[in-house]
Amino acid sequence: MKRFRLRYADWSWREYAAIAACILRGRIAAGPDAGRLAQELNALYAPSAAHALDFGHSALRIALDAFRELEPGRKEVIVPGYICPSVVDTVRAAGLEPRAAEIGPDLNIDAAAVRSLLGPDTLAVVVPHMFGCPAAVGEFERMCRQAGVFMIDDAAQVVGERVEGRLLGSFGDAGIVSFAQSKAVVTGVRGSGGILLVNNPRLQDALARRCRGLAPARGRLGALADFLWNYQWRGVTGNSGYYLLRLGRLLGRARPVSGPMALISNLDAAIARVQLARLGHLCAEKKRVADAYRQALAALPSVSLPQHAPGRYLSRLMVALPPETDVAQFRKDLALAGVETRLGYANAVTPGRPDTPNVAAARRLIGLPYTGTLQNDAINKICSILTKCLLKQDLPASRNSTSHETHHTAHQR
Ligand SMILES: Cc1ncc(COP(=O)(O)O)c(C=O)c1O
């Protein structure tokens, strides 16, 4: 049976050649690629200044620490109610309090909800482009400026896409980008890279000073092996990584937890440079695949792509199923038929508080196999398996949930 697996990075032989060159020259932690990457990022994002770090959330932490120093009396950071756990954890680790704002049907933070939460305690608003789908950053930038609060343009999942003629990540006071798995630029896992963008020139010195004190990330060969074994080559290695990890724990060789904040390693910078050089092609292919899925799913009106618009870049392809679907069973049926899927984020920003309807709907979305190399016949096959699994649950063929309609608003193109 043909298996359609999730993919976490679109790598060509060039990424592997860059890895081999770093290893052969012994340039893993430090080396010339880190400096060259910084130059390339600064050229791409100018006039914003770019600092290449180990994680996207390191960039977030540095920005929050600087904001807090400037406004010590303000303790609240507004984040979307549906967000990657590391954002919430980082806000808390900075000694600040995350406040959840409602999201829209496209999974992005809602402007009216943020406006209602702004107050004298608000330090900053984090505005992510969820799974690459552009948020209304221009509107948030104007709102935050007017309210006198800092804004972070969280472009963790997207590089090179524009809104209002400006690159995502370059709005507000600071921007962040991540190079971890399933992002636009992928260099690996566990600290493989992130960018801090300084968009407000008045913060230039304060943020640059914080980055200058950091050393290059260590332990990157082990993290690369982890990425290759457990993500890139999983079609061959299967679940052996899980058993190896358990064996390692039994033998007292636990994987190191992440260390102090760091700069990007030379190894990861070398991979990032290749990915950036291929970015135009990678994004064009992702757009083609998303468009092809939309066409194939048109025959299945009870299913929708809440974040998709023709020609839009997305880092993951999330599908909304009819509301009465037993999602767990549906995913099992798909897996048995050879289609691997995943859910989005399960964490609550405020533990114990019930999900809003849009957050609850977001938790029921399933991510389909989505790589730039996927061809139309594979996409059609995946969609026909999807149809069979829907019929197995005896689900209606017509769409009856308006909360998942695709929204094509002007700011999102
Ligand atoms: C929206 C968003 N922001 C921030 C981050 C943090 O990035 P990193 O994992 O590189 O720390 C992520 C990671 O998945 C993310 O999806």
XYZ file of C-alpha atoms and ligand atoms in Angstrom:
429
model
C 0.000 0.000 0.000
C 1.282 3.468 -0.861
C 1.855 5.621 2.202
C 1.379 9.382 2.207
C 3.519 10.702 5.004
C 3.770 14.086 6.629
C 6.945 15.890 5.682
C 8.752 18.341 7.935
C 11.213 19.905 5.489
C 11.714 20.152 1.743
C 15.432 19.438 1.479
C 17.367 18.810 -1.724
C 20.896 17.418 -2.175
C 22.150 20.987 -1.623
C 21.179 21.006 2.077
C 22.955 17.662 2.542
C 26.034 18.989 0.692
C 26.120 22.028 3.008
C 25.963 19.686 6.036
C 28.769 17.515 4.651
C 30.951 20.586 3.999
C 30.492 21.839 7.588
C 31.284 18.430 9.057
C 34.361 17.866 6.870
C 35.738 21.297 7.756
C 34.877 20.943 11.449
C 32.705 24.055 11.356
C 29.740 22.974 13.434
C 29.309 25.587 16.171
C 31.234 28.509 14.673
C 32.259 29.329 11.120
C 31.744 31.707 8.232
C 28.182 30.659 7.321
C 26.744 32.270 10.465
C 28.128 35.673 9.456
C 27.080 35.248 5.819
C 23.561 34.277 6.879
C 23.355 37.414 9.042
C 24.369 39.528 6.028
C 21.793 37.857 3.790
C 19.027 38.272 6.362
C 19.902 41.906 6.902
C 19.737 42.482 3.138
C 16.382 40.668 2.895
C 14.689 42.438 5.812
C 16.312 45.919 5.508
C 15.649 48.447 7.006
C 14.929 46.028 9.900
C 18.041 44.600 11.544
C 18.216 40.795 11.718
C 19.947 38.682 14.394
C 20.208 34.932 13.789
C 19.606 32.965 16.998
C 18.948 29.349 18.015
C 15.135 29.480 18.393
C 12.249 31.714 17.407
C 11.279 31.874 21.074
C 14.767 33.129 22.008
C 13.994 36.136 19.781
C 10.656 36.541 21.554
C 12.319 36.407 24.964
C 14.938 39.000 24.043
C 12.267 41.372 22.728
C 10.055 40.914 25.816
C 12.982 41.484 28.188
C 13.838 44.724 26.393
C 10.202 45.899 26.423
C 9.919 45.118 30.109
C 13.013 47.129 30.910
C 11.450 50.117 29.153
C 7.983 49.648 30.703
C 8.556 47.855 34.023
C 5.043 48.525 35.293
C 3.293 46.601 32.506
C 2.954 42.854 32.909
C 0.462 41.558 30.328
C 1.188 40.160 26.896
C -1.755 39.529 24.584
C -1.418 36.349 22.526
C -3.932 34.418 20.411
C -6.025 31.801 22.215
C -4.647 29.246 19.734
C -0.872 29.343 19.686
C 2.260 27.254 19.859
C 3.052 26.398 23.524
C 6.580 27.838 23.377
C 5.139 31.348 22.924
C 3.046 31.058 26.088
C 5.909 29.422 28.012
C 8.292 32.191 26.946
C 5.924 34.937 28.086
C 5.665 33.241 31.492
C 9.416 32.602 31.687
C 9.935 36.348 31.171
C 7.840 36.942 34.313
C 4.879 38.233 32.315
C 1.266 37.163 32.090
C -0.172 35.854 28.810
C -3.723 36.968 28.036
C -5.615 35.010 25.405
C -7.447 36.877 22.647
C -10.098 35.217 20.486
C -9.039 34.040 17.044
C -10.872 34.360 13.740
C -11.978 31.470 11.507
C -8.585 31.720 9.740
C -6.930 30.891 13.129
C -5.351 34.346 13.387
C -5.703 36.670 16.372
C -8.788 38.856 16.094
C -8.346 42.647 16.062
C -11.579 43.479 17.916
C -10.731 40.942 20.623
C -7.282 42.476 21.097
C -8.725 45.985 21.257
C -11.046 44.908 24.075
C -8.100 43.480 26.082
C -5.775 46.498 25.739
C -5.310 48.339 29.016
C -2.798 50.081 31.276
C -1.136 46.731 32.127
C -0.606 45.692 28.504
C 3.065 45.503 27.621
C 2.859 43.907 24.172
C 0.716 42.108 21.609
C 2.068 39.033 19.794
C 0.593 38.728 16.289
C 1.398 35.367 14.644
C 0.645 34.404 11.057
C -0.781 31.035 11.964
C 0.528 28.269 9.687
C 1.738 31.038 7.374
C -1.705 32.591 6.811
C -1.144 36.355 7.052
C -2.757 38.172 9.986
C -3.942 41.774 9.763
C -0.512 43.031 10.848
C -0.942 46.518 9.371
C -4.074 47.034 11.438
C -2.368 45.679 14.577
C 0.626 47.930 14.004
C -1.606 51.026 13.882
C -3.638 49.845 16.881
C -0.575 49.145 19.041
C 1.102 52.409 18.104
C -2.027 54.335 19.057
C -2.366 52.450 22.344
C 1.344 52.874 23.157
C 2.006 49.139 23.502
C 4.728 47.094 21.852
C 3.909 44.747 19.003
C 5.711 41.579 17.949
C 5.156 40.388 14.395
C 5.399 36.617 14.859
C 6.401 35.339 11.426
C 7.779 32.098 12.913
C 6.164 30.059 10.143
C 6.660 32.240 7.088
C 9.546 33.904 5.259
C 9.470 36.090 2.166
C 5.703 36.735 1.963
C 4.370 40.287 1.965
C 1.338 42.214 3.166
C 0.795 45.866 2.216
C 4.082 45.586 0.288
C 6.073 44.749 3.445
C 7.600 41.449 4.488
C 5.824 39.529 7.236
C 7.973 39.820 10.346
C 8.812 43.481 9.654
C 5.731 45.040 11.293
C 5.539 46.478 14.799
C 8.539 46.848 17.092
C 10.145 43.436 16.643
C 9.602 40.354 14.515
C 10.432 36.704 15.003
C 11.047 33.809 12.606
C 11.711 30.137 13.367
C 13.738 27.621 11.356
C 12.297 24.570 13.161
C 10.412 21.740 11.442
C 7.374 22.544 9.258
C 8.289 26.205 8.818
C 9.067 28.055 5.574
C 12.813 27.695 6.145
C 13.719 24.479 7.954
C 17.135 23.662 9.344
C 16.199 20.964 11.876
C 14.910 20.697 15.438
C 15.784 21.618 19.036
C 17.405 24.993 18.496
C 18.183 24.847 14.787
C 17.525 28.538 14.260
C 15.390 31.607 14.571
C 15.589 35.291 13.724
C 15.045 38.396 15.798
C 14.014 41.315 13.615
C 14.394 44.770 15.075
C 11.774 46.844 13.322
C 11.710 49.851 15.636
C 15.020 51.710 15.152
C 14.804 53.069 18.704
C 15.201 49.490 20.016
C 18.226 48.746 17.858
C 20.900 49.200 20.515
C 19.015 47.520 23.360
C 18.266 44.398 21.309
C 21.654 44.218 19.573
C 23.375 44.402 22.985
C 21.366 41.414 24.223
C 22.283 39.361 21.133
C 25.973 40.279 21.230
C 26.407 38.560 24.585
C 25.346 35.143 23.228
C 27.552 32.220 22.142
C 26.825 29.904 19.170
C 24.534 26.943 19.944
C 26.270 23.674 20.902
C 25.305 20.033 20.485
C 24.077 20.574 16.971
C 25.324 17.311 15.455
C 23.172 15.328 17.892
C 20.167 17.506 17.096
C 20.792 17.026 13.363
C 20.918 13.239 13.818
C 17.622 13.496 15.740
C 16.047 15.494 12.899
C 17.253 13.151 10.176
C 16.323 9.966 12.021
C 12.999 11.023 13.525
C 11.690 13.417 10.867
C 13.406 13.452 7.479
C 14.071 9.735 7.118
C 11.129 8.468 9.159
C 9.748 6.710 6.083
C 12.714 4.337 6.477
C 13.512 4.543 10.199
C 9.868 4.260 11.316
C 9.348 4.518 15.073
C 12.826 3.238 15.934
C 13.788 6.715 17.210
C 11.188 6.417 19.945
C 12.572 3.061 21.091
C 16.151 4.347 20.895
C 15.157 7.292 23.084
C 13.607 4.951 25.645
C 16.686 2.740 25.567
C 18.892 5.823 26.037
C 16.825 6.818 29.088
C 17.123 3.319 30.536
C 20.898 3.535 30.115
C 20.896 6.955 31.773
C 21.721 8.834 28.570
C 18.778 11.230 28.409
C 18.681 13.775 25.610
C 19.947 17.121 26.932
C 17.242 19.670 27.691
C 17.832 22.949 25.894
C 20.594 25.088 27.318
C 20.949 28.856 27.575
C 19.850 31.134 24.734
C 22.343 31.085 21.883
C 23.198 32.323 18.420
C 22.525 30.063 15.451
C 25.258 27.474 14.915
C 27.347 27.555 11.769
C 25.923 24.175 10.717
C 22.323 25.394 10.919
C 23.255 28.706 9.284
C 24.740 26.806 6.327
C 21.481 24.859 5.887
C 19.425 28.044 6.285
C 21.443 29.738 3.530
C 20.603 26.925 1.106
C 16.932 27.037 2.085
C 16.845 30.819 1.622
C 18.431 30.501 -1.826
C 15.677 27.996 -2.746
C 12.888 29.887 -0.982
C 11.176 31.256 -4.110
C 10.903 27.761 -5.563
C 9.868 26.174 -2.243
C 7.058 28.686 -1.645
C 5.830 28.492 -5.257
C 5.586 24.702 -4.989
C 3.724 24.886 -1.650
C 1.253 27.323 -3.236
C 0.759 24.966 -6.174
C 0.095 22.029 -3.854
C -2.353 24.012 -1.691
C -4.235 25.156 -4.803
C -4.338 21.557 -6.090
C -5.759 20.337 -2.767
C -8.425 23.008 -2.910
C -9.421 21.888 -6.396
C -9.492 18.240 -5.386
C -11.522 19.036 -2.252
C -14.063 21.051 -4.255
C -15.813 17.732 -4.892
C -16.206 17.365 -1.131
C -18.190 20.382 0.014
C -18.462 19.274 3.655
C -14.693 19.718 3.966
C -12.917 23.084 3.817
C -9.511 24.733 4.061
C -10.168 27.614 6.466
C -6.836 29.322 5.828
C -6.461 28.895 2.115
C -6.933 31.447 -0.639
C -5.734 30.886 -4.208
C -2.011 31.626 -4.498
C -1.507 31.998 -0.727
C 1.529 30.479 0.958
C 0.748 28.170 3.890
C 3.295 26.265 5.971
C 0.779 23.531 6.889
C -2.431 22.486 5.177
C -5.160 22.287 7.814
C -8.514 20.788 6.891
C -11.864 21.394 8.607
C -14.144 18.348 8.749
C -17.903 18.339 9.270
C -18.637 19.218 12.931
C -20.060 15.804 13.761
C -16.891 13.965 12.656
C -15.244 11.688 15.196
C -11.818 13.176 14.484
C -9.807 10.543 16.364
C -11.546 7.697 14.529
C -11.260 9.565 11.230
C -7.502 9.936 11.679
C -7.217 6.232 12.525
C -9.138 5.324 9.358
C -6.908 7.598 7.290
C -3.773 6.095 8.844
C -5.010 2.571 8.047
C -5.532 3.692 4.448
C -1.969 5.076 4.351
C -2.546 8.805 4.974
C -0.628 10.261 7.899
C -2.188 13.324 9.562
C -1.617 15.518 12.568
C -3.502 17.928 14.762
C -2.490 21.506 15.558
C -1.959 22.867 19.082
C -3.659 21.339 22.124
C -2.342 23.693 24.822
C -4.567 26.258 26.537
C -3.176 29.760 27.146
C -5.130 29.921 30.412
C -5.363 26.352 31.763
C -8.802 25.469 33.036
C -10.646 28.057 30.964
C -12.922 26.488 28.319
C -12.076 26.983 24.660
C -13.965 29.605 22.680
C -15.890 28.136 19.699
C -13.202 29.199 17.210
C -10.385 27.725 19.310
C -12.399 24.518 19.754
C -12.868 24.367 15.962
C -9.129 24.956 15.437
C -8.306 21.970 17.653
C -10.395 19.731 15.379
C -8.508 20.649 12.199
C -6.285 17.968 10.738
C -3.041 18.617 8.883
C -2.651 16.618 5.657
C 0.580 15.511 3.958
C 1.870 18.702 2.392
C 5.182 19.071 0.656
C 6.240 20.975 -2.416
C 7.060 17.715 -4.184
C 3.509 16.314 -3.925
C 2.030 15.784 -7.396
C -1.613 16.021 -8.495
C -2.144 12.253 -8.687
C -1.019 11.863 -5.059
C -3.223 14.774 -3.964
C -6.227 13.280 -5.765
C -5.544 9.907 -4.176
C -5.320 11.438 -0.679
C -8.607 13.282 -1.276
C -10.326 10.137 -2.502
C -9.170 8.302 0.656
C -10.525 11.237 2.656
C -13.877 10.861 0.901
C -14.028 7.136 1.679
C -13.263 7.778 5.355
C -15.986 10.438 5.523
C -18.496 8.066 3.963
C -17.458 5.415 6.473
C -18.618 7.762 9.250
C -21.825 8.389 7.331
C -21.175 12.139 7.230
C -23.231 14.599 5.190
C -21.906 15.735 1.827
C -22.937 19.369 2.166
C -21.201 21.995 4.270
C -23.240 22.966 7.274
C -20.730 24.889 9.361
C -20.272 28.556 8.503
C -17.473 28.989 11.039
C -14.999 27.409 8.636
C -15.689 29.363 5.480
C -12.524 30.555 3.807
C -12.003 34.259 4.342
C -10.415 36.311 1.605
C -9.854 39.689 3.130
C -7.813 42.422 1.520
C -4.999 42.297 4.107
C -4.499 38.594 3.549
C -3.355 38.752 -0.060
C 3.641 30.943 15.767
C 4.914 30.511 16.430
N 5.609 31.393 17.136
C 6.774 31.052 17.745
C 7.291 29.787 17.644
C 8.569 29.441 18.363
O 9.590 29.044 17.480
P 10.761 28.086 18.004
O 10.201 26.709 18.059
O 11.847 28.221 16.983
O 11.161 28.599 19.314
C 6.600 28.828 16.899
C 7.116 27.454 16.786
O 6.490 26.535 16.331
C 5.386 29.190 16.261
O 4.698 28.315 15.542
